[in-house]
Coordinates of C-alpha atoms in Angstrom, one line a residue:
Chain A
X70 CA 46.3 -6.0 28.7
X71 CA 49.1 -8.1 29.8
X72 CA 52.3 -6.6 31.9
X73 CA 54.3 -7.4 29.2
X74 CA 56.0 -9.7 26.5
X75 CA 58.2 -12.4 27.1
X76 CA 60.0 -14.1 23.9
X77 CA 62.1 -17.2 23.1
X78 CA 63.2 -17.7 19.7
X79 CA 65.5 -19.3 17.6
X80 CA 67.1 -18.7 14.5
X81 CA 69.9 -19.8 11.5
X82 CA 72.7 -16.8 11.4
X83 CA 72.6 -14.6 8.4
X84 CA 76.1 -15.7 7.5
X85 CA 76.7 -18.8 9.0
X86 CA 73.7 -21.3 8.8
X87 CA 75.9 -24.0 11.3
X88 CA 75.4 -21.1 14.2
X89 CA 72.2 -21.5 15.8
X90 CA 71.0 -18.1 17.7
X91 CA 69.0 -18.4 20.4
X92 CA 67.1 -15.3 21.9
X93 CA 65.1 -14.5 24.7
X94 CA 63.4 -11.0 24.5
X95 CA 61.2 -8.4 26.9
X96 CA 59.3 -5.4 27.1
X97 CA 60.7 -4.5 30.3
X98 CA 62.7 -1.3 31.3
X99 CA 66.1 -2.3 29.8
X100 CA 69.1 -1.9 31.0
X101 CA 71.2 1.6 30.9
X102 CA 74.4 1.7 28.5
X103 CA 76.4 2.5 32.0
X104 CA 74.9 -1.3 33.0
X105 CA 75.4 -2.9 30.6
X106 CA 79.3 -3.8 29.9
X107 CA 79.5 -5.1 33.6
X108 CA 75.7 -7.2 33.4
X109 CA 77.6 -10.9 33.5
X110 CA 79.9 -9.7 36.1
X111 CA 79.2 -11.5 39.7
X112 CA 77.0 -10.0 42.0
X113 CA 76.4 -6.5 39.5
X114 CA 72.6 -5.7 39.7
X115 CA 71.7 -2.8 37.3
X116 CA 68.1 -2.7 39.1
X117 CA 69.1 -1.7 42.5
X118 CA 65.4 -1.5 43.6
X119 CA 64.6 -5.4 42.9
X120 CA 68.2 -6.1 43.8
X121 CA 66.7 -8.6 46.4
X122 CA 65.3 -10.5 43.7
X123 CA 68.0 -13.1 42.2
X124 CA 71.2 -14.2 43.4
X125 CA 73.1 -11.7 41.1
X126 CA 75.0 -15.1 39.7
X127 CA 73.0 -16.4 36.9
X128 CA 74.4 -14.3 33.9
X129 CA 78.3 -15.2 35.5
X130 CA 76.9 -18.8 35.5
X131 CA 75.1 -18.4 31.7
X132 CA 78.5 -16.6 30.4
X133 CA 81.0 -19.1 32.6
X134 CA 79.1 -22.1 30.6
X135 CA 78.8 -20.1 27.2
X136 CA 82.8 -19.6 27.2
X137 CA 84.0 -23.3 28.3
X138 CA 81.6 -24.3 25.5
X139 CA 83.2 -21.9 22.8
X140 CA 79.9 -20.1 22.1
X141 CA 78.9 -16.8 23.0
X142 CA 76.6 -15.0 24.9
X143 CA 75.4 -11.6 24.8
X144 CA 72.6 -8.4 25.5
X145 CA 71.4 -5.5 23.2
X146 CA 69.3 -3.7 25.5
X147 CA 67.3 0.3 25.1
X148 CA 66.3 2.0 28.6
X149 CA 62.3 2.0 28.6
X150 CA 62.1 -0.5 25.5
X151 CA 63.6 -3.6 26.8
X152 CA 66.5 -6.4 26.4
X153 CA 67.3 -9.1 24.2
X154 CA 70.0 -11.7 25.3
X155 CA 71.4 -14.1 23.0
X156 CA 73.5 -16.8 22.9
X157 CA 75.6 -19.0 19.9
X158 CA 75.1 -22.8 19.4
X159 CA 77.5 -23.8 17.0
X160 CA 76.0 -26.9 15.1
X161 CA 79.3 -29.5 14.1
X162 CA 78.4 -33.0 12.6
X163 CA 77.8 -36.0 15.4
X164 CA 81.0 -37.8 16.5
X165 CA 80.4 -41.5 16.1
Chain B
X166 CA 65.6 -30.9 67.2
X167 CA 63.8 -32.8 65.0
X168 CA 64.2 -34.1 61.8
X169 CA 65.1 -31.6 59.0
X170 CA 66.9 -31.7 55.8
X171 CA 67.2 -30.5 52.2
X172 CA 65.1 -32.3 49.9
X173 CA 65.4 -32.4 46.2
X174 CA 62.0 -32.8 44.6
X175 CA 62.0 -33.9 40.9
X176 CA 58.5 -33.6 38.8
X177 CA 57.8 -32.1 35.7
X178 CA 54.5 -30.3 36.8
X179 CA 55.2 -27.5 38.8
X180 CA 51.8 -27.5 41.1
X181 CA 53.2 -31.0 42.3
X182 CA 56.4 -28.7 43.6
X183 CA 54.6 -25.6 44.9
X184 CA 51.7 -28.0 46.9
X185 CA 54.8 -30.3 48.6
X186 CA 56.7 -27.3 49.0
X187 CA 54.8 -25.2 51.2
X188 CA 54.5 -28.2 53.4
X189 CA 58.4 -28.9 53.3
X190 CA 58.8 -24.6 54.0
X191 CA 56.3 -25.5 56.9
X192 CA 58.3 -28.0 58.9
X193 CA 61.8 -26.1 58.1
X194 CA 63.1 -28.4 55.5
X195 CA 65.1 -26.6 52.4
X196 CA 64.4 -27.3 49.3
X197 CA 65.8 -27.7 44.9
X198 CA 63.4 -28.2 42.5
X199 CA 63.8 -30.5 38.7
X200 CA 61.7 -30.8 36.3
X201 CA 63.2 -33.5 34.3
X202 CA 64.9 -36.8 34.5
X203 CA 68.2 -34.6 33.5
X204 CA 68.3 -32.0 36.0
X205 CA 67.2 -34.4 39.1
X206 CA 70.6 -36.6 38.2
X207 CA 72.5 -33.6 37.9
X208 CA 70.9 -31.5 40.9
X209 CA 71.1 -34.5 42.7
X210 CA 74.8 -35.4 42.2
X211 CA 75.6 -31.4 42.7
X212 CA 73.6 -30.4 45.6
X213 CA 73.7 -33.5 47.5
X214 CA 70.6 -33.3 49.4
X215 CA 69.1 -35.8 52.4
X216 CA 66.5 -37.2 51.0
X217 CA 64.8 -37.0 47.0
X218 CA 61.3 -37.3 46.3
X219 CA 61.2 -38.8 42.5
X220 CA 58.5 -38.7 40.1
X221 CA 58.6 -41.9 37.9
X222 CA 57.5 -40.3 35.1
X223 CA 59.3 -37.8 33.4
X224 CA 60.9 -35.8 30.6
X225 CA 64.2 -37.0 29.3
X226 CA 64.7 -39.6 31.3
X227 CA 62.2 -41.6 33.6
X228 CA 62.6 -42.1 37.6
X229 CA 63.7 -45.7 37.8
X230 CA 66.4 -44.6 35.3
X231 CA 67.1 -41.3 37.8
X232 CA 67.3 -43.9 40.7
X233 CA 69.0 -46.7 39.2
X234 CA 71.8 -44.3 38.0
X235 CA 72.0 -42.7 41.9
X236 CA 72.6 -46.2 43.4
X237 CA 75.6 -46.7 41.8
X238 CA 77.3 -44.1 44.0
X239 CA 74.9 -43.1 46.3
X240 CA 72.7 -44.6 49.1
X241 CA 70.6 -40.7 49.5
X242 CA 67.1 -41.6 50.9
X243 CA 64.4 -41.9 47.7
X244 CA 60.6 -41.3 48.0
X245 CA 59.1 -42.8 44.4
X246 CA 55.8 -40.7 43.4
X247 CA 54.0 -42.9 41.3
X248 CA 50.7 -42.5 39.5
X249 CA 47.8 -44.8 39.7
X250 CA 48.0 -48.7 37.7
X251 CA 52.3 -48.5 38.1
X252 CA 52.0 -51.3 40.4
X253 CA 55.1 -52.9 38.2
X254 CA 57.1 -49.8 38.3
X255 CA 56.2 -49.4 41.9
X256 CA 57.4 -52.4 42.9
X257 CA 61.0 -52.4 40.2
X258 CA 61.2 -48.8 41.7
X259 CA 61.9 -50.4 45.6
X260 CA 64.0 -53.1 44.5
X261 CA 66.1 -50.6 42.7
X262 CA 66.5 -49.0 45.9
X263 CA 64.0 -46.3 46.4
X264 CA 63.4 -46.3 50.7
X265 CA 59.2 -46.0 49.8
X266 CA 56.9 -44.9 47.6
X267 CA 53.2 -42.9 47.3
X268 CA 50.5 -42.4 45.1
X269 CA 49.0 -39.9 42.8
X270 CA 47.3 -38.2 43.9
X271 CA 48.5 -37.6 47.2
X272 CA 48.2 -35.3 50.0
X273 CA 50.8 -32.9 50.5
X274 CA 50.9 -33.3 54.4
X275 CA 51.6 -37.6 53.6
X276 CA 54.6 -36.7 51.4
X277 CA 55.9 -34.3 54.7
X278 CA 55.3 -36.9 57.0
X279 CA 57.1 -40.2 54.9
X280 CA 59.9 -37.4 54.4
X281 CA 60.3 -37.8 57.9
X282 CA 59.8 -40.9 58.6
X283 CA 62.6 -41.7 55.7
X284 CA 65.0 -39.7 57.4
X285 CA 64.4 -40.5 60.7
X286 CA 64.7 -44.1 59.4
X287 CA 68.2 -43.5 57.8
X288 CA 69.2 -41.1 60.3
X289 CA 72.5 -42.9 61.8
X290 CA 74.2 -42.5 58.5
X291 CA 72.7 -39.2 57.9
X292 CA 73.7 -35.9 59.3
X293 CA 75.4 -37.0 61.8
X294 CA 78.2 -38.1 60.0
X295 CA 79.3 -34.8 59.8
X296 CA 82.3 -33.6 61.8
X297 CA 81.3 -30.3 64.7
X298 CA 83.4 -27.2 63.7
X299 CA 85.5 -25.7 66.0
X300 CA 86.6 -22.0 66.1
X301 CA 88.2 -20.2 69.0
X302 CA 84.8 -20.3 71.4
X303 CA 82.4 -21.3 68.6
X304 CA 81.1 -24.7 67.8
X305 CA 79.0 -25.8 65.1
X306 CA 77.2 -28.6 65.8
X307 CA 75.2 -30.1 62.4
X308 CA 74.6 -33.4 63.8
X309 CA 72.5 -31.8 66.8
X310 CA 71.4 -28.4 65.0
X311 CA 73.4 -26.6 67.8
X312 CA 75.7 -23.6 68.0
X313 CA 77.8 -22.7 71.2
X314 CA 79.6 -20.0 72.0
X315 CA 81.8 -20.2 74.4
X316 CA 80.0 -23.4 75.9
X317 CA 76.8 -21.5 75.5
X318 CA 74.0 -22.4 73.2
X319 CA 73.1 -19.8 71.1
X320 CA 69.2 -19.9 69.7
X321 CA 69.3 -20.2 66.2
X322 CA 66.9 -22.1 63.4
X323 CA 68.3 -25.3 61.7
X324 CA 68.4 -23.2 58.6
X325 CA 70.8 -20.5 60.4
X326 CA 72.9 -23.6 61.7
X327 CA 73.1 -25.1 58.2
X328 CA 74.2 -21.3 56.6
X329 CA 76.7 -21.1 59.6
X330 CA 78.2 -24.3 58.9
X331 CA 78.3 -23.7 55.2
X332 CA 80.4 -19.6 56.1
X333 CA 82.5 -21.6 58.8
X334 CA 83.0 -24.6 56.4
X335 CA 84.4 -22.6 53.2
X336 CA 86.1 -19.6 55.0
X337 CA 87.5 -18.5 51.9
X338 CA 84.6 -18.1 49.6
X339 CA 82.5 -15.2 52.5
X340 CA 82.5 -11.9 50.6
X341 CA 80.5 -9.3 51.7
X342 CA 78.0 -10.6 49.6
X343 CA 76.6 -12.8 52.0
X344 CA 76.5 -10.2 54.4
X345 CA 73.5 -8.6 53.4
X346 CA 71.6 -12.0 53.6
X347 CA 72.7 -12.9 56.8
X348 CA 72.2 -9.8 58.6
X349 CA 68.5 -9.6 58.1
X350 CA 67.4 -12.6 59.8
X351 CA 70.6 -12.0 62.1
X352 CA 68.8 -8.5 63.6
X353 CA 65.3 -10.3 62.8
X354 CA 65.7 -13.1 65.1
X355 CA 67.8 -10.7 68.1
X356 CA 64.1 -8.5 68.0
X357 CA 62.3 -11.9 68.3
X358 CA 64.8 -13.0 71.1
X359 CA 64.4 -9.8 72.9
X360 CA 61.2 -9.7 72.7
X361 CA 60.9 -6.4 71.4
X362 CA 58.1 -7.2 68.6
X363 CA 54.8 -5.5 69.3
X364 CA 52.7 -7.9 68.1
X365 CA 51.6 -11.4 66.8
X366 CA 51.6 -10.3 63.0
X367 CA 54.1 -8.3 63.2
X368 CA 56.1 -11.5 64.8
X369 CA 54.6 -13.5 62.1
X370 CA 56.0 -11.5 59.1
X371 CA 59.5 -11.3 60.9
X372 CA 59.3 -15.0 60.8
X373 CA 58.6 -14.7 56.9
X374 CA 61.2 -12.3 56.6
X375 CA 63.8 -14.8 58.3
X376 CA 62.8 -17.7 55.9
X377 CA 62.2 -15.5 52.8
X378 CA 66.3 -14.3 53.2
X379 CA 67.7 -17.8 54.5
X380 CA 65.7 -19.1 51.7
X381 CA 67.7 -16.3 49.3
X382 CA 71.1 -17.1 51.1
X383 CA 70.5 -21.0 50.5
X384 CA 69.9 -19.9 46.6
X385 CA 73.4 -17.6 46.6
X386 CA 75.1 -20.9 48.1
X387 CA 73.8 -22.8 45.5
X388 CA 74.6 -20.5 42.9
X389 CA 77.9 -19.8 44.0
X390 CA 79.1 -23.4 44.1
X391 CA 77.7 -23.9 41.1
X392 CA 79.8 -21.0 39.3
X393 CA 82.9 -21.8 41.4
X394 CA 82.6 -25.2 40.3
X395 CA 83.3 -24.6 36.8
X396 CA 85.5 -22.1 37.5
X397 CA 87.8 -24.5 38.9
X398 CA 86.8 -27.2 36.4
X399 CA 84.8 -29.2 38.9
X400 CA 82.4 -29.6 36.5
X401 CA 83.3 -30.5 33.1
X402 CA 81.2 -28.8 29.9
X403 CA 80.7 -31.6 27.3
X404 CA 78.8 -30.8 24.2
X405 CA 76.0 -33.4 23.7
X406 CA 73.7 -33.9 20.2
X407 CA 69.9 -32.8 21.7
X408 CA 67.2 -31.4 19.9
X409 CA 67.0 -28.2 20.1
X410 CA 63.2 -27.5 19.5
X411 CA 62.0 -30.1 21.7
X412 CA 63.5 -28.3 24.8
X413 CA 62.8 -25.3 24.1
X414 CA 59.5 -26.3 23.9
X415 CA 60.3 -27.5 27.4
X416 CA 61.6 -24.4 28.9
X417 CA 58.9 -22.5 26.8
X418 CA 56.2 -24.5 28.9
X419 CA 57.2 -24.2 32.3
X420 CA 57.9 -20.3 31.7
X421 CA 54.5 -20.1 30.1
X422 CA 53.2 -20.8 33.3
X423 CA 55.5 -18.5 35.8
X424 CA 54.9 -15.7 33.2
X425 CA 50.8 -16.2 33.1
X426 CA 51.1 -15.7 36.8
X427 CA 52.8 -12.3 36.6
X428 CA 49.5 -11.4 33.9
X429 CA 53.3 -11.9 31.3
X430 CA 52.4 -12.9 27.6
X431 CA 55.1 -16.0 26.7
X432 CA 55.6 -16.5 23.2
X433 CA 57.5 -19.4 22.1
X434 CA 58.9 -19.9 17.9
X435 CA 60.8 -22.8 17.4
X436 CA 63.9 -22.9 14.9
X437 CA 62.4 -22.8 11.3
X438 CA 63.0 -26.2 9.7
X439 CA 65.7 -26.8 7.5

């Protein structure tokens, strides 16, 4: 049995076929509705016990990017199920 | 103290990076890591390291276009890794500037050792072109790798001069955030000065320790210039037509690997056609 499940997908949204979704999911432990409003915040760890792991910057840098390019970025998340972040790719026709 | 540095290896197979950089960890160098032709010009023009070792071939775009893009504004030592029968890109690769060049397949402890000799070579116009920092008693010294206080030397490794310089260079940005990083290896290596460690493996994982957090600190630096960067429009966001399948695909393979390590399933499905 493997430890868990790690997904990358993408996808045309249901509305608008020119936004491109792009998910990554896991079967982790998820992250607790208190966590998860403050997530892309610098330096906010919801896992204090692996806290050491990261640098606690790469959502700020992920969401910092997402909003100079007009997109967005996002989580849905359930404690004990796992997370699912996503972010928008807005497809416009090639400037010549 | 000897010669030391950041190097910025660039090669799309990731055993290539974890082979050259346990020897780099070995002789105290730091280290980035790219995996295409992309992120080595970008990491390279961001992170400005001393010295790059290049992989000729490569997603994106190849070395000797990585290399002959970095001349134009920058002389930053080159080490081409070239595979078997590229005698003609070996050879365009050095008159495009690269300092030398080495085989596949290689030996780990040769790519160390032409690191060195590369920045020994270059050394004049390397570190020491950087000015010593002066506060009240203390002196930071990159050039020489020394730190006094108050005239004194104080015994510290090249990585705790380098984090020291980087704190006392950008005064403004220390929140107590790097605190927790530094005071690890701070307490760790006042034990080892003491002498108040029991015994050799216990000595040996303090060692470990000290890396394993200057290691994380030199991460959060990296990180944190990166975000203040584009928070103060340093670097620009440009949208740019790519294919969207084909690097995910990318990403999907490298993380395939890291994930089968960690016993982690990685399942990749590309955007339905259409």
């Amino acid at each position: 049995m493997p430890n868990g499940i790690i997904s990358l997908f993408a996808y045309l949204d249901d509305h608008d076929d020119h936004i491109i979704k792009v998910s990554v999911s896991d079967t982790g432990t998820g992250i607790s509705p208190d966590d998860l409003p403050h997530i892309f915040e610098r330096f906010y760890k919801a896992d204090k016990a692996h806290a050491t792991q990261g640098t606690g910057l790469g959502l700020a840098i992920a969401f910092e990017i997402m909003q100079r390019l007009g997109e967005k970025i996002y989580v849905e998340s359930q404690e004990g199920k796992g997370s699912i972040f996503t972010f928008t790719l807005t497809r416009k026709p090639a400037v010549a | 103290m000897g010669t030391t540095g950041h190097i910025l290896i660039c090669d799309d197979q990731p055993i290539i990076h974890e082979t050259i950089i346990a020897y780099l960890k070995a002789d105290g160098f730091t280290y980035d890591s790219a995996f295409d032709g992309e992120e080595a010009l970008r990491k390279a023009l961001e992170i400005k390291p001393d010295l790059i070792i290049l992989d000729l071939m490569m997603p994106k775009t190849n070395g000797i276009d990585v290399c002959r893009t970095l001349r134009k504004t920058s002389d930053v030592p080159i080490i081409m890794l070239t595979a078997k029968g590229e005698e003609i890109d070996r050879i365009l690769g050095l008159e495009l500037g690269a300092d030398d060049y080495i085989v596949k397949p290689f030996s780990p402890r040769e790519v160390v050792a032409r690191v060195k000799a590369v920045l020994r070579r270059r050394m004049p116009n390397h570190l020491e072109s950087r000015p010593a920092l002066r506060y009240d008693g203390l002196e930071i010294n990159l050039s020489a790798y020394e730190v006094r206080l108050n005239g004194n030397l104080v015994p510290c490794t090249p990585k705790e001069v380098e984090v020291l310089y980087f704190l006392a260079a950008h005064p403004g940005q220390v929140s107590h955030e790097f605190h927790t990083p530094v005071s690890a290896p701070r307490a760790l290596a006042e034990t080892l000065l003491d002498d108040m460690v029991p015994d050799e493996e216990t000595k040996k994982r303090y060692y470990g320790h000290m890396l394993h957090e200057t290691m994380r600190l030199s991460r959060l630096i990296n990180d944190l210039l990166m975000l203040s960067r584009l928070q103060s429009g340093a670097v620009s966001t440009q949208r740019e037509a790519f294919q969207i399948n084909e690097l995910m695909g990318s990403v999907a393979d490298r993380y395939t690997v890291l994930a089968a390590e960690k016993n982690i399933t990685f399942s990749f499905s590309p955007l339905p056609a259409g």
